[in-house]
Amino acid sequence: MRAVAMYGAATSLSALVVSALAVAPAGGTTTVDAESYGTTVAAERAAAAGISFGRCPKAEMLPAPVQCGTVKVPLDYASPSGPQISLTVSRVKASGKPAEHQGAFVYNPGGPGASSMYFPMAAQLPEWKRIAQAYDIVGYSPRGVGRSAPLSCQDPADFTKAPTLSPVHPSPSYKMERIAQAKAYAQGCASNAGPALRHYTSLNNARDLDVLRAALRQPRLTFMGASYGTYFGALYATLFPSHVRRMVFDSAVNPEPGRIWYRSNLNQSLAFESRWADFRAWVAKHDQTYHLGATPEDVAMSYEQARARLALEPAGGTVGPGQLHAAFLRAAYHDDYWPLRAGALAEYLKGNEEPLVKQAAPRPEEAYEAENGNAVYTAVECNDAPWPTEWEVWDRDNSALARVAPFETWDNAWMNLPCAYWPAPRQQPLDVRTKLGALPPTLILAAERDAATPYEGALELARRLKGSALITEKDAGTHGIGGGNNQCVNAYLEKYLLYGVTPVRRASCAPHPEPDPVSLERAAAEPKLPHVV
């Protein structure tokens, strides 16, 4: 689902068929038929042109041996000869012998709104070394992201303005303020993008992926999508089953059409409450290190104490309750963050705000990327499916949910509220499913306590993609587990990508070890997580 920096995740999914499925006048075609034909035309062009890889532009900040190029795709697949947009692509060539080469391996980290241009650098990591010997490691920026026809809805400086509030039970006046902001944001997207706005969809992301496959001159696609990447990966498998070679779904979005995207976000908010409890339980277990409370309830009180203090006097002038929440939301995605966040909270309550400011304050140099990612997230999710257009529905559903799951509910609602006032046409979600034998075996990876993409989504995807195998990391909640710190999961991933071998149907792995508490002096930097957003 949404990438962490955007909330977030989380996390991170959709694509759909245009709601205008009406048949054209006699002798014509449906819109979907036209888009299918347009994808074929675009893929043939891309296969002929290929991708001219060379030194990466300075803006990408990617060192050699990473190479960069572009591939052209139609803005509107129903008009393949109309306006084109260029998607940026990155690659590190396979390091193994020619006899070992298995083609290109394409990765998407989710969002919507996240880029995998960085991903070829993972070829240097031990977890990916053998895979990088066999495959060219390929990343790219989907439409709207980075330098791929970038989308913006708001001045980046305004988007990252801080400090901000984050009330658990917002007042009527605060709600009215956020409604006004949501309306202005939706209008900003429409003003900046113009008629192109309607074409930022999950279904187009799936079509773009097929054009990328052709441009890489791969007869069939080897792909790994994490979070939202699993959703348009599942759309791809539904639309182009004969084009799939191997496909990995890491932290799967529930593809049931009725959940895209309003219900999916409500379910996500509910799941975050359990993961927030996991973090507090871990902090309480290490009370001798952090002194934030010996029970999860005591840790919650320490957190609320910090929220109240920051509301009165923001740390460093920029870290208010909103920035505190965003920082701790990351801890609900990845337990690698737990020692850093607990240490920063402990130091802040003792009077040292520097660690919290370092971890939670907005970084001006990241404002453009943050706003761009949020703009794409909003456009894709709002375009993909119907959303309630009456504020009363949002207020009723989120008020009820916040009584049992206050941690993430309202912040998630505010992020998605522009969809209530969206000016572009809505689509109806595609019914993801394949028949037995239509796809080669695919691999689904899921952590049992993942909050950004709750585990039931992996079970639903496995039911819909016949012949898929599900690997479960038991009693764990990290979002995005492929290539991470569970060697059992990595062994299944590597065996599948290298040899096409999966368990018959289901397999499980013991949870990875919980993080050890460490002092802030030893935790020099935020954890590096190249396998997820």
Coordinates of C-alpha atoms in Angstrom, one line a residue:
M1 CA 0.0 0.0 0.0
R2 CA 1.0 3.6 0.4
A3 CA 4.7 4.1 0.8
V4 CA 5.8 5.1 4.2
A5 CA 7.0 8.5 3.2
M6 CA 3.6 9.3 1.8
Y7 CA 1.2 8.7 4.6
G8 CA 2.9 5.6 3.8
A9 CA 3.5 1.4 3.3
A10 CA 2.5 0.8 3.3
T11 CA 2.8 -0.3 2.1
S12 CA 2.0 -1.0 -0.2
L13 CA -2.6 -1.1 -4.8
S14 CA -4.8 -1.2 -7.7
A15 CA -5.8 -1.1 -11.3
L16 CA -9.0 -1.3 -13.0
V17 CA -11.0 -1.3 -16.1
V18 CA -12.6 1.9 -17.1
S19 CA -16.1 2.4 -15.9
A20 CA -17.2 3.2 -19.4
L21 CA -17.3 -0.4 -20.4
A22 CA -20.2 0.4 -22.7
V23 CA -19.9 -1.1 -26.2
A24 CA -19.2 1.5 -28.8
P25 CA -21.5 1.9 -31.8
A26 CA -22.1 -1.1 -34.0
G27 CA -18.9 -2.3 -35.6
G28 CA -16.8 -0.5 -32.9
T29 CA -14.9 -1.9 -29.9
T30 CA -15.1 -1.5 -26.2
T31 CA -12.6 0.9 -24.5
V32 CA -10.9 -2.1 -22.9
D33 CA -10.5 -3.7 -26.4
A34 CA -8.9 -0.5 -27.7
E35 CA -6.5 -0.3 -24.7
S36 CA -5.6 -4.0 -25.2
Y37 CA -4.8 -3.3 -28.8
G38 CA -2.9 -0.1 -27.8
T39 CA -0.8 -2.2 -25.4
T40 CA 0.1 -4.6 -28.2
V41 CA 1.1 -1.7 -30.5
A42 CA 3.2 0.0 -27.8
A43 CA 4.9 -3.3 -26.9
E44 CA 5.8 -4.0 -30.5
R45 CA 7.3 -0.5 -30.9
A46 CA 9.2 -0.9 -27.6
A47 CA 10.6 -4.3 -28.7
A48 CA 11.9 -2.7 -31.9
A49 CA 13.4 0.3 -30.2
G50 CA 14.8 -1.5 -27.2
I51 CA 16.4 0.6 -24.4
S52 CA 19.6 2.5 -24.9
F53 CA 21.4 2.2 -21.6
G54 CA 24.2 4.5 -20.6
R55 CA 25.5 6.7 -17.8
C56 CA 22.8 7.7 -15.4
P57 CA 21.8 11.4 -15.3
K58 CA 23.2 13.3 -12.3
A59 CA 19.6 13.7 -11.0
E60 CA 19.3 10.0 -10.4
M61 CA 22.4 9.9 -8.1
L62 CA 23.2 6.4 -9.1
P63 CA 26.8 5.3 -9.3
A64 CA 28.4 3.0 -11.9
P65 CA 27.9 0.1 -12.7
V66 CA 24.2 1.2 -12.7
Q67 CA 23.1 2.3 -16.2
C68 CA 20.0 4.3 -17.1
G69 CA 17.7 4.6 -20.1
T70 CA 14.1 5.4 -21.0
V71 CA 11.2 3.6 -22.6
K72 CA 8.2 5.4 -24.3
V73 CA 4.6 4.4 -23.4
P74 CA 1.3 5.9 -24.5
L75 CA -0.3 8.3 -22.1
D76 CA -3.6 6.8 -23.2
Y77 CA -3.5 3.2 -24.4
A78 CA -6.8 3.7 -26.2
S79 CA -4.8 6.1 -28.4
P80 CA -1.4 4.4 -28.8
S81 CA -0.3 6.9 -31.5
G82 CA -1.2 9.9 -29.3
P83 CA 1.0 11.6 -26.7
Q84 CA 3.8 9.5 -25.3
I85 CA 5.6 9.7 -22.0
S86 CA 9.0 8.4 -21.1
L87 CA 9.6 6.1 -18.1
T88 CA 13.1 6.1 -16.6
V89 CA 14.7 2.7 -16.3
S90 CA 17.9 1.6 -14.4
R91 CA 19.9 -1.6 -14.8
V92 CA 22.9 -3.5 -13.5
K93 CA 23.9 -6.3 -15.9
A94 CA 24.1 -9.9 -14.6
S95 CA 27.5 -10.6 -13.0
G96 CA 27.6 -14.3 -13.7
K97 CA 28.8 -16.3 -16.7
P98 CA 26.8 -16.1 -20.0
A99 CA 25.6 -19.7 -19.5
E100 CA 24.0 -18.6 -16.1
H101 CA 22.0 -15.7 -17.6
Q102 CA 18.3 -15.8 -17.2
G103 CA 17.3 -12.4 -18.6
A104 CA 16.0 -9.3 -16.8
F105 CA 14.5 -9.2 -13.3
V106 CA 12.2 -6.2 -12.8
Y107 CA 11.3 -4.9 -9.3
N108 CA 8.7 -2.5 -8.1
P109 CA 8.6 -1.4 -4.4
G110 CA 5.0 -0.3 -4.2
G111 CA 3.4 3.0 -3.2
P112 CA 1.6 3.9 -5.4
G113 CA 4.2 6.6 -6.1
A114 CA 7.5 4.8 -5.3
S115 CA 10.4 4.3 -7.6
S116 CA 12.8 1.4 -7.9
M117 CA 15.5 3.3 -9.8
Y118 CA 17.8 2.6 -6.8
F119 CA 17.2 -1.2 -6.8
P120 CA 20.0 -2.3 -9.1
M121 CA 22.4 -1.3 -6.3
A122 CA 21.0 -4.3 -4.3
A123 CA 23.0 -6.5 -6.6
Q124 CA 26.0 -5.7 -4.3
L125 CA 24.2 -7.0 -1.2
P126 CA 24.7 -10.6 0.0
E127 CA 21.0 -11.4 0.0
W128 CA 20.8 -10.7 -3.8
K129 CA 24.2 -11.8 -4.9
R130 CA 23.3 -15.1 -6.5
I131 CA 20.2 -13.6 -8.1
A132 CA 22.3 -10.8 -9.5
Q133 CA 24.6 -13.4 -11.0
A134 CA 21.8 -14.8 -13.0
Y135 CA 19.7 -11.7 -13.9
D136 CA 20.1 -8.2 -15.1
I137 CA 18.7 -6.3 -12.1
V138 CA 16.2 -3.7 -13.4
G139 CA 14.5 -0.8 -11.6
Y140 CA 12.2 1.9 -13.0
S141 CA 10.0 4.9 -12.1
P142 CA 6.4 4.3 -12.9
R143 CA 4.4 6.9 -14.7
G144 CA 4.1 10.1 -12.7
V145 CA 7.1 9.2 -10.5
G146 CA 10.5 10.9 -10.4
R147 CA 11.4 11.9 -13.9
S148 CA 8.7 9.7 -15.6
A149 CA 6.3 12.4 -16.6
P150 CA 6.2 13.7 -13.0
L151 CA 2.9 14.5 -11.3
S152 CA 2.5 17.3 -8.7
C153 CA -0.5 18.5 -6.9
Q154 CA 0.9 21.1 -4.5
D155 CA 4.0 23.2 -3.9
P156 CA 6.4 20.8 -2.2
A157 CA 7.3 23.3 0.5
D158 CA 3.6 23.6 1.5
F159 CA 3.3 19.8 1.4
T160 CA 6.1 19.3 3.9
K161 CA 5.2 22.3 6.0
A162 CA 5.8 21.6 9.7
P163 CA 4.9 21.4 12.5
T164 CA 1.5 19.9 12.2
L165 CA -1.1 18.4 14.5
S166 CA -2.4 14.8 14.5
P167 CA -5.4 14.6 16.7
V168 CA -6.7 11.1 17.6
H169 CA -10.3 12.4 18.0
P170 CA -10.4 15.5 15.8
S171 CA -12.8 18.4 16.6
P172 CA -15.5 19.5 14.2
S173 CA -13.5 22.6 13.3
Y174 CA -10.4 20.6 12.6
K175 CA -12.4 18.3 10.3
M176 CA -13.7 21.2 8.4
E177 CA -10.2 22.5 8.0
R178 CA -9.1 19.1 6.6
I179 CA -12.0 18.9 4.2
A180 CA -11.0 22.3 2.8
Q181 CA -7.5 21.1 2.4
A182 CA -8.6 17.9 0.6
K183 CA -10.8 19.8 -1.8
A184 CA -7.9 22.2 -2.6
Y185 CA -5.5 19.3 -3.1
A186 CA -7.8 17.5 -5.5
Q187 CA -8.2 20.7 -7.5
G188 CA -4.5 21.2 -7.5
C189 CA -4.0 17.7 -9.0
A190 CA -6.5 18.6 -11.7
S191 CA -5.0 22.0 -12.5
N192 CA -1.5 20.7 -12.7
A193 CA -2.1 17.5 -14.7
G194 CA -5.0 18.7 -16.9
P195 CA -6.6 15.9 -19.1
A196 CA -3.6 13.6 -18.3
L197 CA -4.8 13.1 -14.7
R198 CA -7.3 10.3 -15.5
H199 CA -4.5 8.2 -17.0
Y200 CA -2.6 7.6 -13.8
T201 CA -4.1 4.3 -12.9
S202 CA -3.0 0.8 -11.7
L203 CA -4.3 -0.7 -14.9
N204 CA -2.0 1.6 -16.9
N205 CA 0.9 0.7 -14.6
A206 CA 0.3 -3.0 -15.5
R207 CA 0.2 -2.1 -19.2
D208 CA 3.4 0.0 -18.8
L209 CA 5.0 -3.1 -17.3
D210 CA 4.3 -5.1 -20.4
V211 CA 5.8 -2.4 -22.6
L212 CA 8.9 -2.4 -20.4
R213 CA 9.1 -6.2 -20.7
A214 CA 9.1 -5.8 -24.5
A215 CA 11.6 -3.0 -24.4
L216 CA 13.9 -5.2 -22.4
R217 CA 13.4 -7.8 -25.2
Q218 CA 12.0 -10.4 -22.8
P219 CA 9.5 -12.8 -24.3
R220 CA 8.2 -13.4 -20.8
L221 CA 8.5 -11.3 -17.6
T222 CA 10.3 -12.1 -14.4
F223 CA 9.0 -9.6 -11.8
M224 CA 8.8 -8.9 -8.1
G225 CA 6.4 -6.5 -6.7
A226 CA 6.2 -5.4 -3.0
S227 CA 3.1 -4.0 -1.4
Y228 CA 1.2 -2.0 -4.0
G229 CA 3.5 -3.6 -6.6
T230 CA 1.7 -6.9 -5.8
Y231 CA -1.6 -5.3 -6.9
F232 CA -0.7 -4.2 -10.4
G233 CA 1.5 -7.3 -10.6
A234 CA -1.7 -9.3 -10.1
L235 CA -3.5 -7.2 -12.7
Y236 CA -0.6 -8.0 -15.0
A237 CA -1.0 -11.7 -14.4
T238 CA -4.7 -11.4 -15.1
L239 CA -4.3 -9.4 -18.3
F240 CA -1.1 -11.0 -19.7
P241 CA -0.9 -14.5 -18.2
S242 CA 1.1 -15.9 -21.2
H243 CA 3.7 -13.1 -20.7
V244 CA 4.6 -14.2 -17.2
R245 CA 7.8 -16.2 -16.6
R246 CA 8.2 -15.9 -12.8
M247 CA 6.4 -13.5 -10.5
V248 CA 6.9 -12.8 -6.8
F249 CA 4.2 -11.0 -4.7
D250 CA 5.8 -9.6 -1.5
S251 CA 3.4 -8.4 1.1
A252 CA 0.2 -8.8 -0.9
V253 CA -2.6 -6.3 -1.2
N254 CA -6.0 -7.9 -1.0
P255 CA -7.2 -7.7 -4.7
E256 CA -10.9 -8.2 -3.9
P257 CA -12.6 -5.5 -6.1
G258 CA -14.9 -4.3 -3.3
R259 CA -11.9 -3.4 -1.1
I260 CA -10.2 -1.2 -3.7
W261 CA -9.4 1.3 -2.2
Y262 CA -11.7 2.8 0.5
R263 CA -12.3 -0.5 2.4
S264 CA -8.6 -1.5 2.0
N265 CA -7.5 1.7 3.8
L266 CA -10.0 1.1 6.7
N267 CA -8.7 -2.4 7.1
Q268 CA -5.1 -1.1 7.0
S269 CA -5.9 1.4 9.8
L270 CA -7.3 -1.4 11.9
A271 CA -4.3 -3.6 11.4
F272 CA -1.9 -0.9 12.4
E273 CA -3.3 -0.8 15.9
S274 CA -2.1 -4.4 16.5
R275 CA 1.3 -3.6 15.1
W276 CA 1.6 -0.5 17.2
A277 CA 0.8 -2.8 20.2
D278 CA 3.7 -5.1 19.1
F279 CA 6.1 -2.2 19.2
R280 CA 4.9 -1.0 22.6
A281 CA 5.2 -4.6 24.0
W282 CA 8.8 -4.8 22.7
V283 CA 9.7 -1.4 24.3
A284 CA 8.1 -2.5 27.6
K285 CA 10.2 -5.7 27.5
H286 CA 13.3 -3.5 27.4
D287 CA 12.3 -1.0 30.0
Q288 CA 15.7 -1.3 31.6
T289 CA 17.2 0.2 28.5
Y290 CA 14.5 2.8 27.6
H291 CA 12.7 3.5 30.9
L292 CA 9.5 4.3 29.0
G293 CA 7.3 1.9 30.9
A294 CA 7.3 -1.7 32.0
T295 CA 3.9 -2.4 30.3
P296 CA 2.6 -1.6 26.8
E297 CA 0.1 0.7 28.5
D298 CA 2.8 2.6 30.3
V299 CA 4.7 3.0 27.0
A300 CA 1.6 4.4 25.4
M301 CA 1.4 7.0 28.2
S302 CA 5.0 8.0 27.5
Y303 CA 4.2 8.4 23.9
E304 CA 1.1 10.5 24.7
Q305 CA 3.2 12.6 27.0
A306 CA 5.5 13.4 24.2
R307 CA 2.6 14.2 21.8
A308 CA 1.1 16.7 24.3
R309 CA 4.5 18.3 24.9
L310 CA 5.2 18.6 21.2
A311 CA 1.7 20.2 20.6
L312 CA 2.7 23.0 22.9
E313 CA 6.3 23.4 21.9
P314 CA 7.5 21.6 18.7
A315 CA 10.9 20.1 18.9
G316 CA 13.4 22.0 16.9
G317 CA 10.6 24.2 15.7
T318 CA 9.5 21.6 13.2
V319 CA 8.5 18.4 15.0
G320 CA 5.0 18.4 16.2
P321 CA 2.5 15.6 16.8
G322 CA 2.1 15.0 13.1
Q323 CA 5.8 14.5 12.5
L324 CA 6.0 12.3 15.6
H325 CA 3.3 10.1 14.3
A326 CA 4.9 9.8 10.9
A327 CA 8.2 8.8 12.4
F328 CA 6.6 6.1 14.6
L329 CA 4.4 4.9 11.7
R330 CA 7.7 3.7 10.2
A331 CA 8.2 1.6 13.3
A332 CA 4.9 -0.2 12.5
Y333 CA 6.2 -1.0 9.0
H334 CA 9.7 -2.2 10.0
D335 CA 11.0 -3.4 13.3
D336 CA 14.5 -2.3 12.2
Y337 CA 13.3 1.1 13.4
W338 CA 12.3 0.0 16.9
P339 CA 15.5 0.7 18.7
L340 CA 16.0 4.1 17.0
R341 CA 12.4 5.3 17.7
A342 CA 12.4 4.1 21.3
G343 CA 15.8 5.7 22.0
A344 CA 14.7 9.0 20.5
L345 CA 11.5 9.0 22.5
A346 CA 13.4 8.2 25.7
E347 CA 15.9 11.0 25.1
Y348 CA 13.2 13.5 24.3
L349 CA 11.3 12.8 27.5
K350 CA 14.6 13.3 29.4
G351 CA 15.1 16.7 27.8
N352 CA 17.3 15.9 24.8
E353 CA 15.3 16.6 21.6
E354 CA 18.2 16.2 19.2
P355 CA 17.6 12.5 18.3
L356 CA 13.9 13.0 17.7
V357 CA 14.5 16.0 15.5
K358 CA 17.1 14.1 13.5
Q359 CA 14.6 11.2 12.9
A360 CA 11.3 13.1 12.5
A361 CA 11.9 16.6 11.2
P362 CA 11.1 17.1 7.5
R363 CA 14.1 17.4 5.3
P364 CA 13.8 20.2 2.7
E365 CA 15.9 18.3 0.2
E366 CA 13.3 15.5 0.2
A367 CA 10.3 17.8 -0.2
Y368 CA 10.0 17.3 -4.0
E369 CA 10.2 13.6 -3.8
A370 CA 7.7 13.4 -0.9
E371 CA 5.1 15.6 -2.7
N372 CA 5.6 13.8 -6.0
G373 CA 5.1 10.4 -4.3
N374 CA 1.9 11.6 -2.6
A375 CA 0.5 13.1 -5.7
V376 CA 0.9 9.8 -7.6
Y377 CA -0.5 7.8 -4.7
T378 CA -3.5 10.0 -4.6
A379 CA -4.1 10.1 -8.4
V380 CA -3.8 6.3 -8.8
E381 CA -6.0 5.4 -5.8
C382 CA -8.7 8.0 -6.6
N383 CA -8.8 7.1 -10.3
D384 CA -8.8 3.3 -9.6
A385 CA -12.2 2.9 -8.0
P386 CA -15.4 4.5 -6.6
W387 CA -15.0 6.3 -3.3
P388 CA -17.7 7.7 -1.0
T389 CA -18.4 11.3 -2.0
E390 CA -20.4 12.2 1.1
W391 CA -18.3 13.5 4.1
E392 CA -20.9 11.9 6.4
V393 CA -19.8 8.4 5.3
W394 CA -16.1 9.1 5.9
D395 CA -16.9 10.7 9.3
R396 CA -19.1 7.8 10.4
D397 CA -16.7 5.1 9.3
N398 CA -13.5 6.7 10.6
S399 CA -15.1 7.9 13.9
A400 CA -16.2 4.4 14.7
L401 CA -12.9 2.9 13.7
A402 CA -10.9 5.4 15.7
R403 CA -12.6 4.3 18.9
V404 CA -10.9 0.9 18.6
A405 CA -7.9 1.8 16.4
P406 CA -6.9 5.4 17.1
F407 CA -3.2 5.2 16.1
E408 CA -3.5 5.5 12.3
T409 CA -7.2 5.9 11.5
W410 CA -7.6 9.7 11.1
D411 CA -4.2 10.4 9.5
N412 CA -4.9 7.7 6.9
A413 CA -8.4 9.2 6.3
W414 CA -6.9 12.7 5.8
M415 CA -4.4 11.3 3.3
N416 CA -7.1 9.7 1.2
L417 CA -9.9 12.4 1.6
P418 CA -9.1 14.1 -1.7
C419 CA -10.7 11.0 -3.4
A420 CA -14.1 12.2 -2.0
Y421 CA -13.8 15.3 -4.2
W422 CA -11.8 13.9 -7.1
P423 CA -12.5 15.6 -10.5
A424 CA -11.4 12.8 -12.8
P425 CA -13.6 9.8 -13.8
R426 CA -13.5 6.7 -11.5
Q427 CA -13.0 3.2 -12.8
Q428 CA -14.3 -0.1 -11.6
P429 CA -11.6 -2.5 -10.3
L430 CA -10.6 -5.4 -12.4
D431 CA -11.6 -8.8 -11.0
V432 CA -8.1 -10.4 -10.4
R433 CA -8.1 -14.1 -11.1
T434 CA -6.5 -16.7 -13.3
K435 CA -7.5 -20.3 -14.3
L436 CA -5.5 -23.2 -13.2
G437 CA -2.7 -23.7 -15.7
A438 CA -3.0 -20.2 -17.2
L439 CA 0.0 -19.0 -15.2
P440 CA 3.3 -20.6 -14.4
P441 CA 3.8 -21.1 -10.6
T442 CA 4.0 -17.8 -8.8
L443 CA 5.3 -17.0 -5.3
I444 CA 3.6 -15.0 -2.6
L445 CA 5.5 -13.8 0.5
A446 CA 3.7 -12.5 3.6
A447 CA 4.4 -11.7 7.2
E448 CA 1.6 -12.9 9.5
R449 CA 1.3 -9.6 11.4
D450 CA 2.0 -7.1 8.6
A451 CA -0.2 -4.1 9.1
A452 CA 0.2 -2.2 5.8
T453 CA -1.0 -5.3 3.8
P454 CA -2.9 -7.5 6.3
Y455 CA -2.3 -11.2 5.9
E456 CA -5.8 -12.0 4.7
G457 CA -4.7 -10.2 1.5
A458 CA -2.1 -12.9 0.8
L459 CA -4.6 -15.6 1.4
E460 CA -7.1 -14.0 -1.0
L461 CA -4.5 -13.5 -3.7
A462 CA -3.4 -17.1 -3.4
R463 CA -7.1 -18.2 -3.9
R464 CA -7.4 -16.0 -7.0
L465 CA -4.1 -16.9 -8.7
K466 CA -4.4 -20.6 -9.2
G467 CA -1.2 -22.6 -8.7
S468 CA 0.5 -19.9 -6.6
A469 CA 2.5 -20.9 -3.5
L470 CA 2.4 -18.9 -0.3
I471 CA 5.4 -18.5 2.1
T472 CA 4.4 -17.1 5.5
E473 CA 6.7 -15.6 8.0
K474 CA 4.9 -16.6 11.2
D475 CA 4.3 -14.2 14.1
A476 CA 6.2 -11.3 12.4
G477 CA 5.0 -8.0 11.0
T478 CA 7.7 -6.4 8.9
H479 CA 6.3 -5.1 5.6
G480 CA 8.3 -6.3 2.6
I481 CA 10.2 -9.5 3.6
G482 CA 11.9 -10.6 0.4
G483 CA 15.6 -10.0 0.5
G484 CA 15.3 -9.0 4.2
N485 CA 16.7 -10.5 7.3
N486 CA 14.8 -13.9 7.3
Q487 CA 17.1 -16.4 5.7
C488 CA 14.3 -19.0 5.4
V489 CA 12.2 -16.6 3.3
N490 CA 15.2 -15.6 1.3
A491 CA 16.0 -19.3 0.5
Y492 CA 12.5 -19.8 -0.9
L493 CA 12.8 -16.6 -2.9
E494 CA 16.2 -17.5 -4.3
K495 CA 15.2 -21.1 -5.2
Y496 CA 12.2 -19.8 -7.0
L497 CA 13.9 -17.1 -9.0
L498 CA 16.9 -19.3 -9.9
Y499 CA 15.1 -22.6 -10.5
G500 CA 11.4 -21.8 -10.8
V501 CA 10.8 -24.2 -7.8
T502 CA 8.0 -23.5 -5.3
P503 CA 6.5 -25.5 -2.5
V504 CA 3.4 -27.4 -3.6
R505 CA 1.0 -24.8 -2.0
R506 CA 2.0 -23.5 1.5
A507 CA 5.2 -23.2 3.6
S508 CA 6.1 -21.2 6.6
C509 CA 9.2 -19.7 8.2
A510 CA 9.9 -18.9 11.8
P511 CA 10.0 -15.2 12.6
H512 CA 13.3 -13.3 12.2
P513 CA 14.9 -12.3 15.5
E514 CA 13.5 -9.3 17.3
P515 CA 15.8 -6.3 17.2
D516 CA 18.2 -5.9 20.1
P517 CA 17.9 -2.6 22.0
V518 CA 20.9 -0.4 21.2
S519 CA 22.0 3.0 22.4
L520 CA 21.6 6.0 20.2
E521 CA 25.4 6.2 20.1
R522 CA 25.6 2.8 18.4
A523 CA 22.6 3.5 16.1
A524 CA 24.5 5.9 13.8
A525 CA 21.9 6.0 11.1
E526 CA 18.4 5.0 10.0
P527 CA 18.3 1.3 8.9
K528 CA 18.9 0.7 5.2
L529 CA 16.0 -1.2 3.7
P530 CA 16.8 -1.7 0.0
H531 CA 14.2 -4.5 -0.4
V532 CA 11.1 -2.3 0.4
V533 CA 9.9 1.2 0.2

